[in-house]
């Protein structure tokens, strides 16, 4: 009798631990079932072959584990909600600000100065920026001199090498260093944060006004 009821208890618990979306009410119900079965087991056990103490301890440990897992799940859900709320507040604070994200494009409008940037993996003695138009023709070469490792914001006054104003439109740029040892560079484009939204994974994302697909906070290299 003891063996049969114990197996039933263990089977019920093992089945419950495999359910990822257990609720507190389910845990309470399982505990009630366990106590009922345990009481019945103790009342009907064979005096000459009582239930093994180690088996009882195992069953108690399993019911405790189930409750602990549900408590942890509830706690994690609460933490996740707090993190999501915090990220939303951080993202909202960026609305109206310019940011630098991965990309090598520069938008020129009305000949106004434009911002872009670069991230250097290490210090560089001489940094050169080459700007090209949509046909691939070089329109401006900027000598930025020596730069320290990290992310730097740069600007282009919109003038071409011949002193004339560049036409409105999209341009691309590349960054090169003259160091003996190659320095890894990452081109960064400018974008204005116009709003906060969510991506396909329901994560907080920044709306960059069509300049780029929605990006997360971790994709921002520099806030201007």
PDB file of C-alpha atoms in Angstrom:
ATOM      1  CA  UNK A   1       0.000   0.000   0.000  1.00  0.00           C
ATOM      2  CA  UNK A   2       2.817   2.416   0.986  1.00  0.00           C
ATOM      3  CA  UNK A   3       4.697   1.801  -2.217  1.00  0.00           C
ATOM      4  CA  UNK A   4       1.588   2.340  -4.378  1.00  0.00           C
ATOM      5  CA  UNK A   5       0.591   5.646  -2.764  1.00  0.00           C
ATOM      6  CA  UNK A   6       4.204   6.886  -2.749  1.00  0.00           C
ATOM      7  CA  UNK A   7       4.491   6.210  -6.449  1.00  0.00           C
ATOM      8  CA  UNK A   8       1.288   8.136  -7.026  1.00  0.00           C
ATOM      9  CA  UNK A   9       2.592  11.117  -5.048  1.00  0.00           C
ATOM     10  CA  UNK A  10       5.931  11.094  -6.872  1.00  0.00           C
ATOM     11  CA  UNK A  11       4.213  10.778 -10.240  1.00  0.00           C
ATOM     12  CA  UNK A  12       1.927  13.704  -9.480  1.00  0.00           C
ATOM     13  CA  UNK A  13       4.866  15.894  -8.403  1.00  0.00           C
ATOM     14  CA  UNK A  14       7.168  14.967 -11.254  1.00  0.00           C
ATOM     15  CA  UNK A  15       4.385  15.764 -13.712  1.00  0.00           C
ATOM     16  CA  UNK A  16       3.834  19.136 -12.078  1.00  0.00           C
ATOM     17  CA  UNK A  17       7.513  20.126 -12.169  1.00  0.00           C
ATOM     18  CA  UNK A  18       7.518  19.788 -15.949  1.00  0.00           C
ATOM     19  CA  UNK A  19       4.764  22.394 -16.288  1.00  0.00           C
ATOM     20  CA  UNK A  20       6.509  25.707 -17.065  1.00  0.00           C
ATOM     21  CA  UNK A  21       3.485  27.910 -16.421  1.00  0.00           C
ATOM     22  CA  UNK A  22       2.456  26.658 -12.954  1.00  0.00           C
ATOM     23  CA  UNK A  23       0.421  29.053 -10.820  1.00  0.00           C
ATOM     24  CA  UNK A  24       0.216  29.631  -7.089  1.00  0.00           C
ATOM     25  CA  UNK A  25      -3.264  28.090  -6.964  1.00  0.00           C
ATOM     26  CA  UNK A  26      -1.960  24.950  -8.668  1.00  0.00           C
ATOM     27  CA  UNK A  27       0.818  24.743  -6.091  1.00  0.00           C
ATOM     28  CA  UNK A  28      -1.651  25.063  -3.213  1.00  0.00           C
ATOM     29  CA  UNK A  29      -3.834  22.359  -4.745  1.00  0.00           C
ATOM     30  CA  UNK A  30      -0.845  20.066  -5.173  1.00  0.00           C
ATOM     31  CA  UNK A  31       0.213  20.597  -1.572  1.00  0.00           C
ATOM     32  CA  UNK A  32      -3.305  19.736  -0.371  1.00  0.00           C
ATOM     33  CA  UNK A  33      -3.251  16.575  -2.490  1.00  0.00           C
ATOM     34  CA  UNK A  34       0.140  15.659  -1.113  1.00  0.00           C
ATOM     35  CA  UNK A  35      -0.901  16.103   2.511  1.00  0.00           C
ATOM     36  CA  UNK A  36      -4.086  14.095   1.913  1.00  0.00           C
ATOM     37  CA  UNK A  37      -2.169  11.239   0.296  1.00  0.00           C
ATOM     38  CA  UNK A  38       0.544  11.337   2.961  1.00  0.00           C
ATOM     39  CA  UNK A  39      -2.044  11.205   5.762  1.00  0.00           C
ATOM     40  CA  UNK A  40      -3.829   8.311   4.052  1.00  0.00           C
ATOM     41  CA  UNK A  41      -0.515   6.553   3.541  1.00  0.00           C
ATOM     42  CA  UNK A  42       0.423   6.855   7.214  1.00  0.00           C
ATOM     43  CA  UNK A  43      -3.011   5.630   8.337  1.00  0.00           C
ATOM     44  CA  UNK A  44      -2.978   2.568   6.079  1.00  0.00           C
ATOM     45  CA  UNK A  45       0.669   1.542   6.131  1.00  0.00           C
ATOM     46  CA  UNK A  46       1.619  -1.946   7.217  1.00  0.00           C
ATOM     47  CA  UNK A  47       2.971  -1.762  10.802  1.00  0.00           C
ATOM     48  CA  UNK A  48       5.453  -4.485   9.922  1.00  0.00           C
ATOM     49  CA  UNK A  49       6.646  -2.530   6.895  1.00  0.00           C
ATOM     50  CA  UNK A  50       6.302   1.216   7.678  1.00  0.00           C
ATOM     51  CA  UNK A  51       7.063   3.902   5.140  1.00  0.00           C
ATOM     52  CA  UNK A  52      10.760   4.643   4.733  1.00  0.00           C
ATOM     53  CA  UNK A  53      11.734   7.955   6.361  1.00  0.00           C
ATOM     54  CA  UNK A  54      14.031   8.804   3.452  1.00  0.00           C
ATOM     55  CA  UNK A  55      11.110   8.381   1.047  1.00  0.00           C
ATOM     56  CA  UNK A  56       9.011  10.809   3.101  1.00  0.00           C
ATOM     57  CA  UNK A  57      11.873  13.334   3.138  1.00  0.00           C
ATOM     58  CA  UNK A  58      12.195  13.009  -0.649  1.00  0.00           C
ATOM     59  CA  UNK A  59       8.495  13.702  -1.137  1.00  0.00           C
ATOM     60  CA  UNK A  60       8.633  16.726   1.190  1.00  0.00           C
ATOM     61  CA  UNK A  61      11.685  18.026  -0.691  1.00  0.00           C
ATOM     62  CA  UNK A  62       9.862  17.706  -4.003  1.00  0.00           C
ATOM     63  CA  UNK A  63       6.802  19.638  -2.841  1.00  0.00           C
ATOM     64  CA  UNK A  64       9.115  22.320  -1.426  1.00  0.00           C
ATOM     65  CA  UNK A  65      11.027  22.530  -4.701  1.00  0.00           C
ATOM     66  CA  UNK A  66       7.813  23.042  -6.683  1.00  0.00           C
ATOM     67  CA  UNK A  67       6.770  25.918  -4.407  1.00  0.00           C
ATOM     68  CA  UNK A  68      10.258  27.463  -4.600  1.00  0.00           C
ATOM     69  CA  UNK A  69      10.273  27.338  -8.405  1.00  0.00           C
ATOM     70  CA  UNK A  70       6.924  29.108  -8.565  1.00  0.00           C
ATOM     71  CA  UNK A  71       8.137  31.766  -6.104  1.00  0.00           C
ATOM     72  CA  UNK A  72      11.260  32.346  -8.234  1.00  0.00           C
ATOM     73  CA  UNK A  73       9.156  32.566 -11.406  1.00  0.00           C
ATOM     74  CA  UNK A  74       6.897  35.183  -9.831  1.00  0.00           C
ATOM     75  CA  UNK A  75       9.924  37.171  -8.637  1.00  0.00           C
ATOM     76  CA  UNK A  76      11.575  37.050 -12.074  1.00  0.00           C
ATOM     77  CA  UNK A  77       8.377  38.238 -13.740  1.00  0.00           C
ATOM     78  CA  UNK A  78       8.306  41.204 -11.363  1.00  0.00           C
ATOM     79  CA  UNK A  79      11.950  42.043 -12.052  1.00  0.00           C
ATOM     80  CA  UNK A  80      11.353  41.774 -15.795  1.00  0.00           C
ATOM     81  CA  UNK A  81       8.466  44.237 -15.567  1.00  0.00           C
ATOM     82  CA  UNK A  82      10.609  46.684 -13.596  1.00  0.00           C
ATOM     83  CA  UNK A  83      13.445  46.438 -16.135  1.00  0.00           C
ATOM     84  CA  UNK A  84      11.018  47.016 -19.005  1.00  0.00           C
ATOM     85  CA  UNK A  85       9.577  50.095 -17.272  1.00  0.00           C
ATOM     86  CA  UNK A  86      13.084  51.440 -16.607  1.00  0.00           C
ATOM     87  CA  UNK A  87      14.122  50.947 -20.235  1.00  0.00           C
ATOM     88  CA  UNK A  88      10.983  52.740 -21.412  1.00  0.00           C
ATOM     89  CA  UNK A  89      11.801  55.734 -19.201  1.00  0.00           C
ATOM     90  CA  UNK A  90      15.401  55.810 -20.442  1.00  0.00           C
ATOM     91  CA  UNK A  91      14.276  55.607 -24.050  1.00  0.00           C
ATOM     92  CA  UNK A  92      11.645  58.340 -23.567  1.00  0.00           C
ATOM     93  CA  UNK A  93      14.329  60.669 -22.185  1.00  0.00           C
ATOM     94  CA  UNK A  94      16.195  60.401 -25.517  1.00  0.00           C
ATOM     95  CA  UNK A  95      13.310  61.709 -27.639  1.00  0.00           C
ATOM     96  CA  UNK A  96      14.452  64.899 -29.385  1.00  0.00           C
ATOM     97  CA  UNK A  97      18.149  64.068 -28.962  1.00  0.00           C
ATOM     98  CA  UNK A  98      20.637  63.144 -31.642  1.00  0.00           C
ATOM     99  CA  UNK A  99      22.408  59.797 -31.396  1.00  0.00           C
ATOM    100  CA  UNK A 100      25.157  57.939 -33.230  1.00  0.00           C
ATOM    101  CA  UNK A 101      24.430  54.393 -34.419  1.00  0.00           C
ATOM    102  CA  UNK A 102      26.219  51.968 -36.738  1.00  0.00           C
ATOM    103  CA  UNK A 103      26.184  53.188 -40.334  1.00  0.00           C
ATOM    104  CA  UNK A 104      28.269  55.080 -42.881  1.00  0.00           C
ATOM    105  CA  UNK A 105      25.778  57.508 -44.388  1.00  0.00           C
ATOM    106  CA  UNK A 106      25.595  61.301 -44.129  1.00  0.00           C
ATOM    107  CA  UNK A 107      22.510  63.297 -45.019  1.00  0.00           C
ATOM    108  CA  UNK A 108      23.075  66.791 -46.440  1.00  0.00           C
ATOM    109  CA  UNK A 109      20.248  69.320 -46.395  1.00  0.00           C
ATOM    110  CA  UNK A 110      20.496  72.988 -47.430  1.00  0.00           C
ATOM    111  CA  UNK A 111      24.275  72.863 -47.195  1.00  0.00           C
ATOM    112  CA  UNK A 112      24.147  72.753 -43.392  1.00  0.00           C
ATOM    113  CA  UNK A 113      26.908  71.123 -41.346  1.00  0.00           C
ATOM    114  CA  UNK A 114      26.229  67.462 -40.675  1.00  0.00           C
ATOM    115  CA  UNK A 115      27.271  65.179 -37.856  1.00  0.00           C
ATOM    116  CA  UNK A 116      28.628  61.654 -38.003  1.00  0.00           C
ATOM    117  CA  UNK A 117      31.097  59.665 -35.931  1.00  0.00           C
ATOM    118  CA  UNK A 118      33.608  56.876 -35.558  1.00  0.00           C
ATOM    119  CA  UNK A 119      34.628  54.376 -32.911  1.00  0.00           C
ATOM    120  CA  UNK A 120      38.314  53.466 -32.691  1.00  0.00           C
ATOM    121  CA  UNK A 121      39.421  50.252 -31.038  1.00  0.00           C
ATOM    122  CA  UNK A 122      42.724  51.922 -30.051  1.00  0.00           C
ATOM    123  CA  UNK A 123      44.516  55.270 -30.313  1.00  0.00           C
ATOM    124  CA  UNK A 124      45.341  56.407 -33.848  1.00  0.00           C
ATOM    125  CA  UNK A 125      48.053  58.857 -34.932  1.00  0.00           C
ATOM    126  CA  UNK A 126      46.325  59.980 -38.121  1.00  0.00           C
ATOM    127  CA  UNK A 127      42.644  59.584 -39.038  1.00  0.00           C
ATOM    128  CA  UNK A 128      41.304  60.428 -42.486  1.00  0.00           C
ATOM    129  CA  UNK A 129      37.634  60.541 -43.483  1.00  0.00           C
ATOM    130  CA  UNK A 130      36.706  60.162 -47.158  1.00  0.00           C
ATOM    131  CA  UNK A 131      33.239  61.306 -48.218  1.00  0.00           C
ATOM    132  CA  UNK A 132      31.658  60.142 -51.492  1.00  0.00           C
ATOM    133  CA  UNK A 133      28.484  61.003 -53.342  1.00  0.00           C
ATOM    134  CA  UNK A 134      25.906  58.504 -54.594  1.00  0.00           C
ATOM    135  CA  UNK A 135      27.981  57.776 -57.718  1.00  0.00           C
ATOM    136  CA  UNK A 136      31.067  56.921 -55.669  1.00  0.00           C
ATOM    137  CA  UNK A 137      32.980  60.105 -56.495  1.00  0.00           C
ATOM    138  CA  UNK A 138      35.085  61.552 -53.679  1.00  0.00           C
ATOM    139  CA  UNK A 139      33.741  65.012 -52.787  1.00  0.00           C
ATOM    140  CA  UNK A 140      35.621  65.739 -49.585  1.00  0.00           C
ATOM    141  CA  UNK A 141      38.590  64.386 -47.637  1.00  0.00           C
ATOM    142  CA  UNK A 142      38.829  65.351 -43.959  1.00  0.00           C
ATOM    143  CA  UNK A 143      42.076  65.080 -41.997  1.00  0.00           C
ATOM    144  CA  UNK A 144      41.066  64.547 -38.368  1.00  0.00           C
ATOM    145  CA  UNK A 145      44.627  64.138 -37.063  1.00  0.00           C
ATOM    146  CA  UNK A 146      45.317  61.955 -34.051  1.00  0.00           C
ATOM    147  CA  UNK A 147      42.379  60.500 -32.126  1.00  0.00           C
ATOM    148  CA  UNK A 148      42.014  58.579 -28.899  1.00  0.00           C
ATOM    149  CA  UNK A 149      40.380  55.185 -28.636  1.00  0.00           C
ATOM    150  CA  UNK A 150      36.626  55.230 -28.171  1.00  0.00           C
ATOM    151  CA  UNK A 151      33.681  56.935 -29.843  1.00  0.00           C
ATOM    152  CA  UNK A 152      34.129  60.397 -31.307  1.00  0.00           C
ATOM    153  CA  UNK A 153      31.562  62.718 -32.910  1.00  0.00           C
ATOM    154  CA  UNK A 154      32.773  64.409 -36.121  1.00  0.00           C
ATOM    155  CA  UNK A 155      31.228  66.957 -38.460  1.00  0.00           C
ATOM    156  CA  UNK A 156      31.280  67.972 -42.105  1.00  0.00           C
ATOM    157  CA  UNK A 157      30.546  71.566 -43.078  1.00  0.00           C
ATOM    158  CA  UNK A 158      28.880  70.465 -46.307  1.00  0.00           C
ATOM    159  CA  UNK A 159      31.618  71.889 -48.509  1.00  0.00           C
ATOM    160  CA  UNK A 160      33.396  69.871 -51.191  1.00  0.00           C
ATOM    161  CA  UNK A 161      37.165  69.862 -51.695  1.00  0.00           C
ATOM    162  CA  UNK A 162      36.806  72.587 -54.359  1.00  0.00           C
ATOM    163  CA  UNK A 163      35.026  74.871 -51.893  1.00  0.00           C
ATOM    164  CA  UNK A 164      31.551  74.566 -53.393  1.00  0.00           C
ATOM    165  CA  UNK A 165      28.509  73.469 -51.398  1.00  0.00           C
ATOM    166  CA  UNK A 166      27.576  69.812 -51.759  1.00  0.00           C
ATOM    167  CA  UNK A 167      24.164  69.107 -53.213  1.00  0.00           C
ATOM    168  CA  UNK A 168      21.427  67.906 -50.870  1.00  0.00           C
ATOM    169  CA  UNK A 169      21.169  64.150 -50.593  1.00  0.00           C
ATOM    170  CA  UNK A 170      22.783  61.059 -49.136  1.00  0.00           C
ATOM    171  CA  UNK A 171      26.544  60.570 -48.998  1.00  0.00           C
ATOM    172  CA  UNK A 172      28.721  57.772 -47.664  1.00  0.00           C
ATOM    173  CA  UNK A 173      31.979  57.957 -45.783  1.00  0.00           C
ATOM    174  CA  UNK A 174      34.867  55.708 -44.828  1.00  0.00           C
ATOM    175  CA  UNK A 175      37.483  56.068 -42.109  1.00  0.00           C
ATOM    176  CA  UNK A 176      41.158  55.144 -42.461  1.00  0.00           C
ATOM    177  CA  UNK A 177      44.189  55.384 -40.180  1.00  0.00           C
ATOM    178  CA  UNK A 178      47.833  55.791 -41.150  1.00  0.00           C
ATOM    179  CA  UNK A 179      49.256  53.834 -38.225  1.00  0.00           C
ATOM    180  CA  UNK A 180      51.744  51.023 -38.820  1.00  0.00           C
ATOM    181  CA  UNK A 181      49.421  48.668 -36.970  1.00  0.00           C
ATOM    182  CA  UNK A 182      45.904  48.658 -38.360  1.00  0.00           C
ATOM    183  CA  UNK A 183      43.337  50.256 -36.061  1.00  0.00           C
ATOM    184  CA  UNK A 184      39.841  48.782 -36.148  1.00  0.00           C
ATOM    185  CA  UNK A 185      37.274  51.486 -36.918  1.00  0.00           C
ATOM    186  CA  UNK A 186      33.476  51.505 -36.868  1.00  0.00           C
ATOM    187  CA  UNK A 187      31.587  54.134 -38.884  1.00  0.00           C
ATOM    188  CA  UNK A 188      28.658  55.797 -37.114  1.00  0.00           C
ATOM    189  CA  UNK A 189      25.810  57.791 -38.610  1.00  0.00           C
ATOM    190  CA  UNK A 190      23.711  60.475 -37.001  1.00  0.00           C
ATOM    191  CA  UNK A 191      20.002  60.061 -36.295  1.00  0.00           C
ATOM    192  CA  UNK A 192      17.368  61.997 -34.373  1.00  0.00           C
ATOM    193  CA  UNK A 193      15.261  60.082 -31.867  1.00  0.00           C
ATOM    194  CA  UNK A 194      11.645  60.898 -32.688  1.00  0.00           C
ATOM    195  CA  UNK A 195       9.805  58.415 -30.519  1.00  0.00           C
ATOM    196  CA  UNK A 196       9.726  55.180 -28.559  1.00  0.00           C
ATOM    197  CA  UNK A 197       8.184  51.981 -29.847  1.00  0.00           C
ATOM    198  CA  UNK A 198       8.573  48.204 -29.546  1.00  0.00           C
ATOM    199  CA  UNK A 199      10.274  45.786 -31.919  1.00  0.00           C
ATOM    200  CA  UNK A 200       9.092  42.382 -33.172  1.00  0.00           C
ATOM    201  CA  UNK A 201      10.143  40.819 -29.843  1.00  0.00           C
ATOM    202  CA  UNK A 202       8.096  43.378 -27.901  1.00  0.00           C
ATOM    203  CA  UNK A 203      11.305  44.972 -26.614  1.00  0.00           C
ATOM    204  CA  UNK A 204      11.671  48.728 -26.137  1.00  0.00           C
ATOM    205  CA  UNK A 205      13.101  50.365 -29.259  1.00  0.00           C
ATOM    206  CA  UNK A 206      13.893  53.879 -30.478  1.00  0.00           C
ATOM    207  CA  UNK A 207      12.182  55.346 -33.525  1.00  0.00           C
ATOM    208  CA  UNK A 208      14.841  57.203 -35.524  1.00  0.00           C
ATOM    209  CA  UNK A 209      12.469  58.882 -37.917  1.00  0.00           C
ATOM    210  CA  UNK A 210      13.032  56.586 -40.861  1.00  0.00           C
ATOM    211  CA  UNK A 211      16.817  57.062 -40.899  1.00  0.00           C
ATOM    212  CA  UNK A 212      17.277  53.578 -39.542  1.00  0.00           C
ATOM    213  CA  UNK A 213      15.193  50.614 -38.493  1.00  0.00           C
ATOM    214  CA  UNK A 214      14.103  50.811 -34.873  1.00  0.00           C
ATOM    215  CA  UNK A 215      17.081  50.199 -32.608  1.00  0.00           C
ATOM    216  CA  UNK A 216      17.467  49.245 -28.976  1.00  0.00           C
ATOM    217  CA  UNK A 217      19.199  51.248 -26.265  1.00  0.00           C
ATOM    218  CA  UNK A 218      22.243  48.988 -26.530  1.00  0.00           C
ATOM    219  CA  UNK A 219      22.650  49.996 -30.193  1.00  0.00           C
ATOM    220  CA  UNK A 220      23.339  53.631 -29.287  1.00  0.00           C
ATOM    221  CA  UNK A 221      27.064  54.418 -29.413  1.00  0.00           C
ATOM    222  CA  UNK A 222      26.802  58.051 -28.330  1.00  0.00           C
ATOM    223  CA  UNK A 223      24.088  60.503 -27.303  1.00  0.00           C
ATOM    224  CA  UNK A 224      24.722  64.046 -28.551  1.00  0.00           C
TER     225      UNK A 224
END
